[in-house]
CSV table of C-alpha atoms in Angstrom, one decimal:
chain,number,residue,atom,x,y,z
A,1316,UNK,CA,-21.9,5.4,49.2
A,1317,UNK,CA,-18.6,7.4,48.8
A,1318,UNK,CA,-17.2,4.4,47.4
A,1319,UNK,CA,-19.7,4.4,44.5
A,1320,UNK,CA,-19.3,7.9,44.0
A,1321,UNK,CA,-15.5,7.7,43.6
A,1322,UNK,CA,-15.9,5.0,41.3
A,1323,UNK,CA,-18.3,7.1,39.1
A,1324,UNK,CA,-16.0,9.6,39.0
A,1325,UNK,CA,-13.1,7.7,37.9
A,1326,UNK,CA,-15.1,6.4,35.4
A,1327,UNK,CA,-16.1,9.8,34.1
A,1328,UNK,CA,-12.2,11.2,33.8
A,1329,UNK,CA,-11.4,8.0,31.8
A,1330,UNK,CA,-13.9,8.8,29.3
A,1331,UNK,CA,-12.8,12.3,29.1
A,1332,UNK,CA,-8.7,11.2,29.5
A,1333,UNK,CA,-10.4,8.4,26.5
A,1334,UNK,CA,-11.2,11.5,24.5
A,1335,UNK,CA,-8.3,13.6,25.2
A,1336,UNK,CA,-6.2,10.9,23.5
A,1337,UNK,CA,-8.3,10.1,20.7
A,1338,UNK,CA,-8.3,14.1,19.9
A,1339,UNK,CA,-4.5,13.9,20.0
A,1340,UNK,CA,-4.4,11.2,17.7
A,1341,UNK,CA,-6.2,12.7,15.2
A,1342,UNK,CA,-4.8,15.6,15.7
A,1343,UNK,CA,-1.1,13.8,15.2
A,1344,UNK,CA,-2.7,12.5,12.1
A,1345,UNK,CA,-3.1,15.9,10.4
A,1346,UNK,CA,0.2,17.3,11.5
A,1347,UNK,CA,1.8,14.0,9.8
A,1348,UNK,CA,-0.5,14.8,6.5
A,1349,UNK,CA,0.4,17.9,6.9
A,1350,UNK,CA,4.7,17.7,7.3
A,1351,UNK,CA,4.0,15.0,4.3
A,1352,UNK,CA,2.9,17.9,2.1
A,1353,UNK,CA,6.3,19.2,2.5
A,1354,UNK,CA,8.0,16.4,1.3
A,1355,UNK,CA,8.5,16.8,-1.9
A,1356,UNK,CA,10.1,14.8,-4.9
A,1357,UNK,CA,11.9,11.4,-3.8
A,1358,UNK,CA,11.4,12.0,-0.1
A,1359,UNK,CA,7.6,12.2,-0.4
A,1360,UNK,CA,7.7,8.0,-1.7
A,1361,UNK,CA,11.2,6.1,-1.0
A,1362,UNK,CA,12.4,4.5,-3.5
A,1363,UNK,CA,15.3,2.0,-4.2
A,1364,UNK,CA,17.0,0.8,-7.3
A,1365,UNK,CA,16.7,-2.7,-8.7
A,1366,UNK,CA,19.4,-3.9,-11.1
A,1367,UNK,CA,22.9,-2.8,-11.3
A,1368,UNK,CA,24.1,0.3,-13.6
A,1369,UNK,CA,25.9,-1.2,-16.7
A,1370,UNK,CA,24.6,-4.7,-16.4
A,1371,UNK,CA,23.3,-7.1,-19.1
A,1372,UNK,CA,20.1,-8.6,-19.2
A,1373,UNK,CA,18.3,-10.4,-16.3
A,1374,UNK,CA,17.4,-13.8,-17.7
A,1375,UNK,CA,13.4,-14.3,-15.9
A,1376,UNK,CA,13.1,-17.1,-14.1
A,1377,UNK,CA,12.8,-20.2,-16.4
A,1378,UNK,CA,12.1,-22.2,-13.1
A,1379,UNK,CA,8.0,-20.9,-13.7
A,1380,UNK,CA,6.0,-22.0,-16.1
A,1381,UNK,CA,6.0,-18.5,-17.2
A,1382,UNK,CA,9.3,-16.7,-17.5
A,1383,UNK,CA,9.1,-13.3,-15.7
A,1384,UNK,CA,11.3,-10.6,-13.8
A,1385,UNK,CA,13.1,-10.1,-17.4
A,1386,UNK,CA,14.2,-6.3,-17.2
A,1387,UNK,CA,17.2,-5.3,-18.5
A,1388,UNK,CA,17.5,-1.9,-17.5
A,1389,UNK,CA,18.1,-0.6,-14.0
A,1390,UNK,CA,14.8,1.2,-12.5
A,1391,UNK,CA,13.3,2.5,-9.4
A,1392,UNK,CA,10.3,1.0,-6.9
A,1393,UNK,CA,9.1,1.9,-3.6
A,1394,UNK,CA,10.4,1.0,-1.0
A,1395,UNK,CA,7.2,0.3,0.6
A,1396,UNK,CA,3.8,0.5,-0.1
A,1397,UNK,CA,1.8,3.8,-0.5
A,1398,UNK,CA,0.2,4.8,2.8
A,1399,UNK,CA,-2.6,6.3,3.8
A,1400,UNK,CA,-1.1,9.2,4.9
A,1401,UNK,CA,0.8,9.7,1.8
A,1402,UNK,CA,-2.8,8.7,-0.1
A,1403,UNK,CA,-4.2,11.4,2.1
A,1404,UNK,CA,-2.1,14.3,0.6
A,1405,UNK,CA,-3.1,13.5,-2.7
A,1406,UNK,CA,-6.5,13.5,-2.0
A,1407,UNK,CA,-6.4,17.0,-0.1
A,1408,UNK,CA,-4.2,18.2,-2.8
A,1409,UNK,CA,-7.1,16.8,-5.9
A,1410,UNK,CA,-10.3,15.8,-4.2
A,1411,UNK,CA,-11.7,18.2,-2.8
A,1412,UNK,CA,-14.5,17.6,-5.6
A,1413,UNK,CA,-13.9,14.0,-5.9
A,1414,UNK,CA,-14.3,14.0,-10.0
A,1415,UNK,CA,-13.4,10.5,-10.5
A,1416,UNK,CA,-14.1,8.4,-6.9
A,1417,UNK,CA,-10.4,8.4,-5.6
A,1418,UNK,CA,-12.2,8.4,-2.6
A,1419,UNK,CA,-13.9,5.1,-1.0
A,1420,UNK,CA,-16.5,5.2,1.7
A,1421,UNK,CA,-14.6,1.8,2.9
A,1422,UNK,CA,-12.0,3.5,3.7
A,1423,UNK,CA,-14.0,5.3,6.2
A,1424,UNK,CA,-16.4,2.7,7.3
A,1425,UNK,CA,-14.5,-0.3,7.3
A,1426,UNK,CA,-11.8,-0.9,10.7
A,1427,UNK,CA,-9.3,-2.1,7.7
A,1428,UNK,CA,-9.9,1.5,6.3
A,1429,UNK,CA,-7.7,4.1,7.1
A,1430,UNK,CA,-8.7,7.9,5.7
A,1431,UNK,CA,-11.7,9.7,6.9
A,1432,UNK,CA,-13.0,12.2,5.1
A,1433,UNK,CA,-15.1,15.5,5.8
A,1434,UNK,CA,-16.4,18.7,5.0
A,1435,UNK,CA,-19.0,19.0,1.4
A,1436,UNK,CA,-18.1,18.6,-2.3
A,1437,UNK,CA,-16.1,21.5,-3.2
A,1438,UNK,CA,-14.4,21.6,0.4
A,1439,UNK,CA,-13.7,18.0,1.3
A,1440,UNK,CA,-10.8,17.1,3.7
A,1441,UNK,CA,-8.9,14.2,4.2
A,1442,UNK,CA,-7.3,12.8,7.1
A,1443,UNK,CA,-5.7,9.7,8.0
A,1444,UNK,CA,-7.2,7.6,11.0
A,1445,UNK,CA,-5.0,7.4,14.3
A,1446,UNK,CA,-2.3,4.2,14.0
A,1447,UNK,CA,-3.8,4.1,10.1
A,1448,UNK,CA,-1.1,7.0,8.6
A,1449,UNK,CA,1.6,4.5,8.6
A,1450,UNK,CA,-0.6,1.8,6.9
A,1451,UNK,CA,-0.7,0.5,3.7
A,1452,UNK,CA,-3.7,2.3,1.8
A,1453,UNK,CA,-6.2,0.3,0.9
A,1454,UNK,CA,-9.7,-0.1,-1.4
A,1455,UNK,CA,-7.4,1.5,-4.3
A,1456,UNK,CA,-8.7,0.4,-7.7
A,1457,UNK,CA,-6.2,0.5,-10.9
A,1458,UNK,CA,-7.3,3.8,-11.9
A,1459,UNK,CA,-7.0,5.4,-8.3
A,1460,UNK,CA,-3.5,4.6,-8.3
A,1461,UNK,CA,-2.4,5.5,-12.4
A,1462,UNK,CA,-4.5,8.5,-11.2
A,1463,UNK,CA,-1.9,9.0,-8.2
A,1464,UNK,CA,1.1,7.9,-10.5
A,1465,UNK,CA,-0.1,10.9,-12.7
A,1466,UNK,CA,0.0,13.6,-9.9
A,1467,UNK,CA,3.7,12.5,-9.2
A,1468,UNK,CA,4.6,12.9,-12.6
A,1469,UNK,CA,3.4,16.8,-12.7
A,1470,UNK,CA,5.0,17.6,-9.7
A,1471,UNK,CA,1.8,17.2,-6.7
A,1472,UNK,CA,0.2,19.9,-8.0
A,1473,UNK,CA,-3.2,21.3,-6.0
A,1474,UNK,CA,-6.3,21.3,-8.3
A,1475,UNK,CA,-8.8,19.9,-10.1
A,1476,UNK,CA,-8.7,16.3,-10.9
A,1477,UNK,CA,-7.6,17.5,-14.7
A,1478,UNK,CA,-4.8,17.2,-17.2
A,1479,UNK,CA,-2.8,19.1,-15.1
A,1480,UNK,CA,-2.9,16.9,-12.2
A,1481,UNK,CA,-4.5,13.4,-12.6
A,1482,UNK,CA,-6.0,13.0,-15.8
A,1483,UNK,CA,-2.6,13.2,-17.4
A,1484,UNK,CA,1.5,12.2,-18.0
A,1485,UNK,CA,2.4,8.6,-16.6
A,1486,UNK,CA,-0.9,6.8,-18.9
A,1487,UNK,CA,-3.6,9.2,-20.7
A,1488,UNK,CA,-6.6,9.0,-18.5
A,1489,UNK,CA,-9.1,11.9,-19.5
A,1490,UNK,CA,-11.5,10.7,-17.6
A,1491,UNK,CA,-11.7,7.0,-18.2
A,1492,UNK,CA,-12.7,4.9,-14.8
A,1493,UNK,CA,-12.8,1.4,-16.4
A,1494,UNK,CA,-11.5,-0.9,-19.1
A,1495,UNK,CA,-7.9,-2.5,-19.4
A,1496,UNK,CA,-6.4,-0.7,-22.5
A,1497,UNK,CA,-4.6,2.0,-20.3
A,1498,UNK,CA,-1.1,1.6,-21.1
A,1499,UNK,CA,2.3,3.5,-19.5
A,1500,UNK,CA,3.0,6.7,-21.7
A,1501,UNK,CA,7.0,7.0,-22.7
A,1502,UNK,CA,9.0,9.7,-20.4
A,1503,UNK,CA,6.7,8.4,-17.6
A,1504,UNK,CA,8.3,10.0,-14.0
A,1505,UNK,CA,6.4,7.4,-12.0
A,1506,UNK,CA,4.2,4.7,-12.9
A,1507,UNK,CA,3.1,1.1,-11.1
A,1508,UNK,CA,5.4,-1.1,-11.8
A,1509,UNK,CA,5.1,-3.4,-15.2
A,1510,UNK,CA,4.4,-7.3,-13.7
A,1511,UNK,CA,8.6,-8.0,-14.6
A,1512,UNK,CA,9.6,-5.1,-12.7
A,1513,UNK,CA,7.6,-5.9,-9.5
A,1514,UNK,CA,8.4,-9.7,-10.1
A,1515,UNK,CA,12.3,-8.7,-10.3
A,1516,UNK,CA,11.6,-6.1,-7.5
A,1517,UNK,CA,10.5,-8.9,-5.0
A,1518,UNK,CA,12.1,-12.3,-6.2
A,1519,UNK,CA,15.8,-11.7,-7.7
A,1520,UNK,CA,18.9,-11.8,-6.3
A,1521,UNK,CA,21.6,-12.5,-8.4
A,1522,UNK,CA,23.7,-15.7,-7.3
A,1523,UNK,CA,21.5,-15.7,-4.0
A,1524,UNK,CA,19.8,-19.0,-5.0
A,1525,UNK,CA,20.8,-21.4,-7.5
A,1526,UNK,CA,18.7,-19.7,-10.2
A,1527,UNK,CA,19.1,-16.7,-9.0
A,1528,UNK,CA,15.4,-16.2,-7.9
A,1529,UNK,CA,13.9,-16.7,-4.3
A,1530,UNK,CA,10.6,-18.5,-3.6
A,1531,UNK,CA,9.5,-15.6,-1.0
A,1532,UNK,CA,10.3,-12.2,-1.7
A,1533,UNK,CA,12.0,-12.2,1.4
A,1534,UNK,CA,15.3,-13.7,0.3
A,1535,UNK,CA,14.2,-17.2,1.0
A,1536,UNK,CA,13.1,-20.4,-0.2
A,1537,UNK,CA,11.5,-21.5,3.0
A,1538,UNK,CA,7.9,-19.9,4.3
A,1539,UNK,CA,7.9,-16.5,5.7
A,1540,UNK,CA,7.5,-16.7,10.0
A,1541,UNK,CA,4.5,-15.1,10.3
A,1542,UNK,CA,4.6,-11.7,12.0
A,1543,UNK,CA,3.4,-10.9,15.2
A,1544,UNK,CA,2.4,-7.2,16.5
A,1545,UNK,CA,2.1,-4.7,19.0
A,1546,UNK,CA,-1.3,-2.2,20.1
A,1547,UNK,CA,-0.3,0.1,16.9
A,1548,UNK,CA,-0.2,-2.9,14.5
A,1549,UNK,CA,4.0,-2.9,14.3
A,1550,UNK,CA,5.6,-6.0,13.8
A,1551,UNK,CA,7.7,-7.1,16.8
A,1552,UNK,CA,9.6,-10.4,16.1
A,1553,UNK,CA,11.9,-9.0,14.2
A,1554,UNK,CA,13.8,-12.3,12.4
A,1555,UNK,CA,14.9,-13.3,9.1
A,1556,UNK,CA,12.2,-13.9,6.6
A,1557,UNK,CA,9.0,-12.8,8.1
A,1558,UNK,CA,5.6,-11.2,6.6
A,1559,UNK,CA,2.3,-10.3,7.7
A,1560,UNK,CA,-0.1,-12.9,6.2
A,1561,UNK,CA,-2.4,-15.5,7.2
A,1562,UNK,CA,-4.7,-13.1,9.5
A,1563,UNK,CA,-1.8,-13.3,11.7
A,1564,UNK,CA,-1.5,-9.2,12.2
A,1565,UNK,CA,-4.2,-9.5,15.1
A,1566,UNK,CA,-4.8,-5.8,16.6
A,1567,UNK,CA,-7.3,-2.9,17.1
A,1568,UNK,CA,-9.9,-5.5,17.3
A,1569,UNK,CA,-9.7,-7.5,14.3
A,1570,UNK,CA,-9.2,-10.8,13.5
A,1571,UNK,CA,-6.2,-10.0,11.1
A,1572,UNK,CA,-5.3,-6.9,10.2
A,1573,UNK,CA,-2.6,-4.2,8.2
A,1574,UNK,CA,0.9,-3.7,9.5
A,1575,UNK,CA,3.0,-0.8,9.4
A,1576,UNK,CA,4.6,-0.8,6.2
A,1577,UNK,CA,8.4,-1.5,6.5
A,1578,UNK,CA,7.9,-2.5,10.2
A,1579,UNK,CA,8.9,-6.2,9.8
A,1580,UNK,CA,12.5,-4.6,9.5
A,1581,UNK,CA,15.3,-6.5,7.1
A,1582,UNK,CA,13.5,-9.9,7.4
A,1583,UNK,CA,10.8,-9.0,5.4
A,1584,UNK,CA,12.4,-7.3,2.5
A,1585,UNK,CA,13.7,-8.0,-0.3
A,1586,UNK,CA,16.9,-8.0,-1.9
A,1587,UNK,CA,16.9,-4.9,-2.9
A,1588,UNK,CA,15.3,-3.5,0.4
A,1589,UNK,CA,11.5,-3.6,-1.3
A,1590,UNK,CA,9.7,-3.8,1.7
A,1591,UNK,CA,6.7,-5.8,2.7
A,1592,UNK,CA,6.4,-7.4,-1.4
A,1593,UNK,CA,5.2,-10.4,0.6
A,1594,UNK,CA,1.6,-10.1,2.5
A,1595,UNK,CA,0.1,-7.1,4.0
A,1596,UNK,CA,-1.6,-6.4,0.4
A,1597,UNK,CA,-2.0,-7.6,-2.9
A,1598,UNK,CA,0.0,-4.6,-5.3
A,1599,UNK,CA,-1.7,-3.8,-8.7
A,1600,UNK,CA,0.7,-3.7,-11.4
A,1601,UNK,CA,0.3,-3.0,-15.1
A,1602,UNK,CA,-0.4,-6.5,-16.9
A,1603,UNK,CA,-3.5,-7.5,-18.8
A,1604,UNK,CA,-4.4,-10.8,-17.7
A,1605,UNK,CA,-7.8,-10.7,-19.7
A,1606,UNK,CA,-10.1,-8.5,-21.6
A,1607,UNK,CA,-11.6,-7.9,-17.7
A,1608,UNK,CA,-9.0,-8.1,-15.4
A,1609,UNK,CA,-5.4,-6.6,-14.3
A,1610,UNK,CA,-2.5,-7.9,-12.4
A,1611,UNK,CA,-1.7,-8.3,-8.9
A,1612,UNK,CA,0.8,-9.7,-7.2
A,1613,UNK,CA,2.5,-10.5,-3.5
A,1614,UNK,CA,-1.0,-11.9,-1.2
A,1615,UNK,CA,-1.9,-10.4,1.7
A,1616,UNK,CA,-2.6,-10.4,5.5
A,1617,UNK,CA,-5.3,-12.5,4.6
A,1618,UNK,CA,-3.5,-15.2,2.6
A,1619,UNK,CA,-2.0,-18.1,3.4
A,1620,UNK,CA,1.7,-19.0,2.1
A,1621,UNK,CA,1.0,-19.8,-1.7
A,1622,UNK,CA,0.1,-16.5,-2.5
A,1623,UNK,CA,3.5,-15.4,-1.4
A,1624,UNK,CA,4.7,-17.5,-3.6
A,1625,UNK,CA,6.9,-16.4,-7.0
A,1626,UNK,CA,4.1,-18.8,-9.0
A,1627,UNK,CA,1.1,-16.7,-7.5
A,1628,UNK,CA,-0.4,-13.8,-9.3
A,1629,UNK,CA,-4.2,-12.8,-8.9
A,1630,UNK,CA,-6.5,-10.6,-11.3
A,1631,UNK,CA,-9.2,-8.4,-10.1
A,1632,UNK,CA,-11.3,-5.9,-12.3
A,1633,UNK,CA,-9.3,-2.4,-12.6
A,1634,UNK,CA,-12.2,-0.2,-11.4
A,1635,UNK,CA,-12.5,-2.0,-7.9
A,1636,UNK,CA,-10.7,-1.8,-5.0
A,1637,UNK,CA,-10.6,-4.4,-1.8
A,1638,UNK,CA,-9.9,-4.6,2.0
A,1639,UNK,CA,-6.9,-6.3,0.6
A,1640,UNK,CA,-5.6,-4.3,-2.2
A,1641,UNK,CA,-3.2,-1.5,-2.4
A,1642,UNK,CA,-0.1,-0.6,-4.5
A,1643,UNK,CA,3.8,0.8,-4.8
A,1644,UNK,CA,4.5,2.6,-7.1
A,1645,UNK,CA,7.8,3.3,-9.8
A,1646,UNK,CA,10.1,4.9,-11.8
A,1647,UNK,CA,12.7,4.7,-14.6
């Protein structure tokens, strides 16, 4: 009937309006990669400073069984986590042989993931997925992100991954992939943060609480709300205190997911405006918690409250990365 027939052909220009918009979207992403690639210096990661110029020592917080966020001299840490857009332009700028693995299949395969790549070894290209650029990246082991560290500190250079780009200047790689005796070389530009810096970054505020540390690193002794998001995984209620955690982030199919980083607005940062330090993703940091396993701190979308918490730190083996594990990075 002409009714059917309509119908059939309605269906046919969605799929082909469907297409039209996915095509746009990846094309968006590309552009974005792209414009990043022009961003040099600070403006490629945002940072923010934590401590005060001319200030005395931060006492740590004596209220933990373990005193930490000691750090006596003023420093830098990103503002928010690295993306996967910003993760893309270092791998188009080092990977297009893939010497080391900076590049995960997960991130291609999984819906959590958010880089695709293409082309053959030699010629690879990397792009981040639609509503994925703004994302935390993700399935990052330690050495992917000294490795990343170490192309910020010569400057983004295009190359091989070598001593001129990766292999190189924030910690002395030269190829190692595992192992835990990596440590920060002096006159590092950027580096992940020591496990005082981010624990400073996230929890202290002085005269804020009666210690001078929060609970939350959301300026807060009370649990985060949890955050709630839109069709491109943004946070909406935008309230005090508030963090993607406890599968909450439900979008794009899944049963939990990533938020955009920074989108939970001034509720979910810190006191020094460190973004998103609570959920969204567990951040490697530098400290050796065993003769197998490094630091991470802050939870994630997948966590409930306690590992939020200033007493919660996790360790994971260096060469792996995880659906829920990503990083920030720093800087004297």
């Amino acid at each position: 009937s002409r009714d059917k027939r309509t119908i059939r052909k309605l269906k046919r220009q969605s799929r082909g309006l469907r297409k039209t918009v996915n095509n746009l979207r990846r094309d968006l992403s590309e552009t974005r990669d792209d414009l990043s690639v022009a961003l040099a210096g600070p403006a490629f990661i945002e940072m923010v400073t934590v401590g005060n110029p001319g200030n005395g020592p931060d006492a740590g917080n004596t209220s933990e069984p373990n005193t930490y966020g000691a750090v006596a001299e003023t420093f830098q840490i990103g503002k928010y986590e690295v993306t996967n857009a910003q993760y893309a332009v270092f791998l188009n700028s080092v990977a297009a042989t893939d010497t080391y693995g900076l590049f995960s299949s997960n991130m291609e395969s999984e819906v959590l993931g958010g880089i695709r790549r293409t082309g053959a070894d030699g010629s690879y290209r990397y792009t981040a997925k639609s509503a994925m650029y703004d994302k935390p990246v993700n399935h990052v082991s330690w050495f992917d992100c000294a490795r990343f560290c170490n192309w910020l500190h010569n400057g983004m250079l295009s190359g091989a991954q070598d001593a001129s780009t990766t292999e190189r200047g924030a910690y002395t790689l030269d190829g190692a992939i595992t192992g835990v005796s990596i440590t920060r070389n002096a006159g590092a530009k950027y580096h992940l943060p020591s496990e005082d810096e981010w624990y400073k970054a996230a929890y202290y505020e002085p005269g804020g609480d009666t210690d001078d540390y929060w609970l939350y690193p959301t300026r807060s002794n009370s649990i985060p709300t949890e955050g709630t998001v839109n069709a491109f995984g943004e946070i909406t209620n935008d309230v005090a205190n508030i963090a993607n955690y406890n599968q909450e982030a439900d979008w794009n199919g899944q049963n939990g997911n990533l938020t955009t980083v920074g989108s939970g607005g001034s509720g979910s940062a810190s006191f020094y405006d460190a973004f998103d330090m609570g959920g969204n993703l567990w951040e490697w940091n530098e400290v050796v918690i065993s003769s197998s396993f490094l630091g991470l701190r802050g939870g994630s979308w997948f966590n409930s409250e306690d590992n939020l918490r200033s007493s919660s730190r996790l360790s994971y083996f260096p060469d792996r990365g995880s659906y829920d594990i990503g990083f920030r990075v720093a800087s004297p």
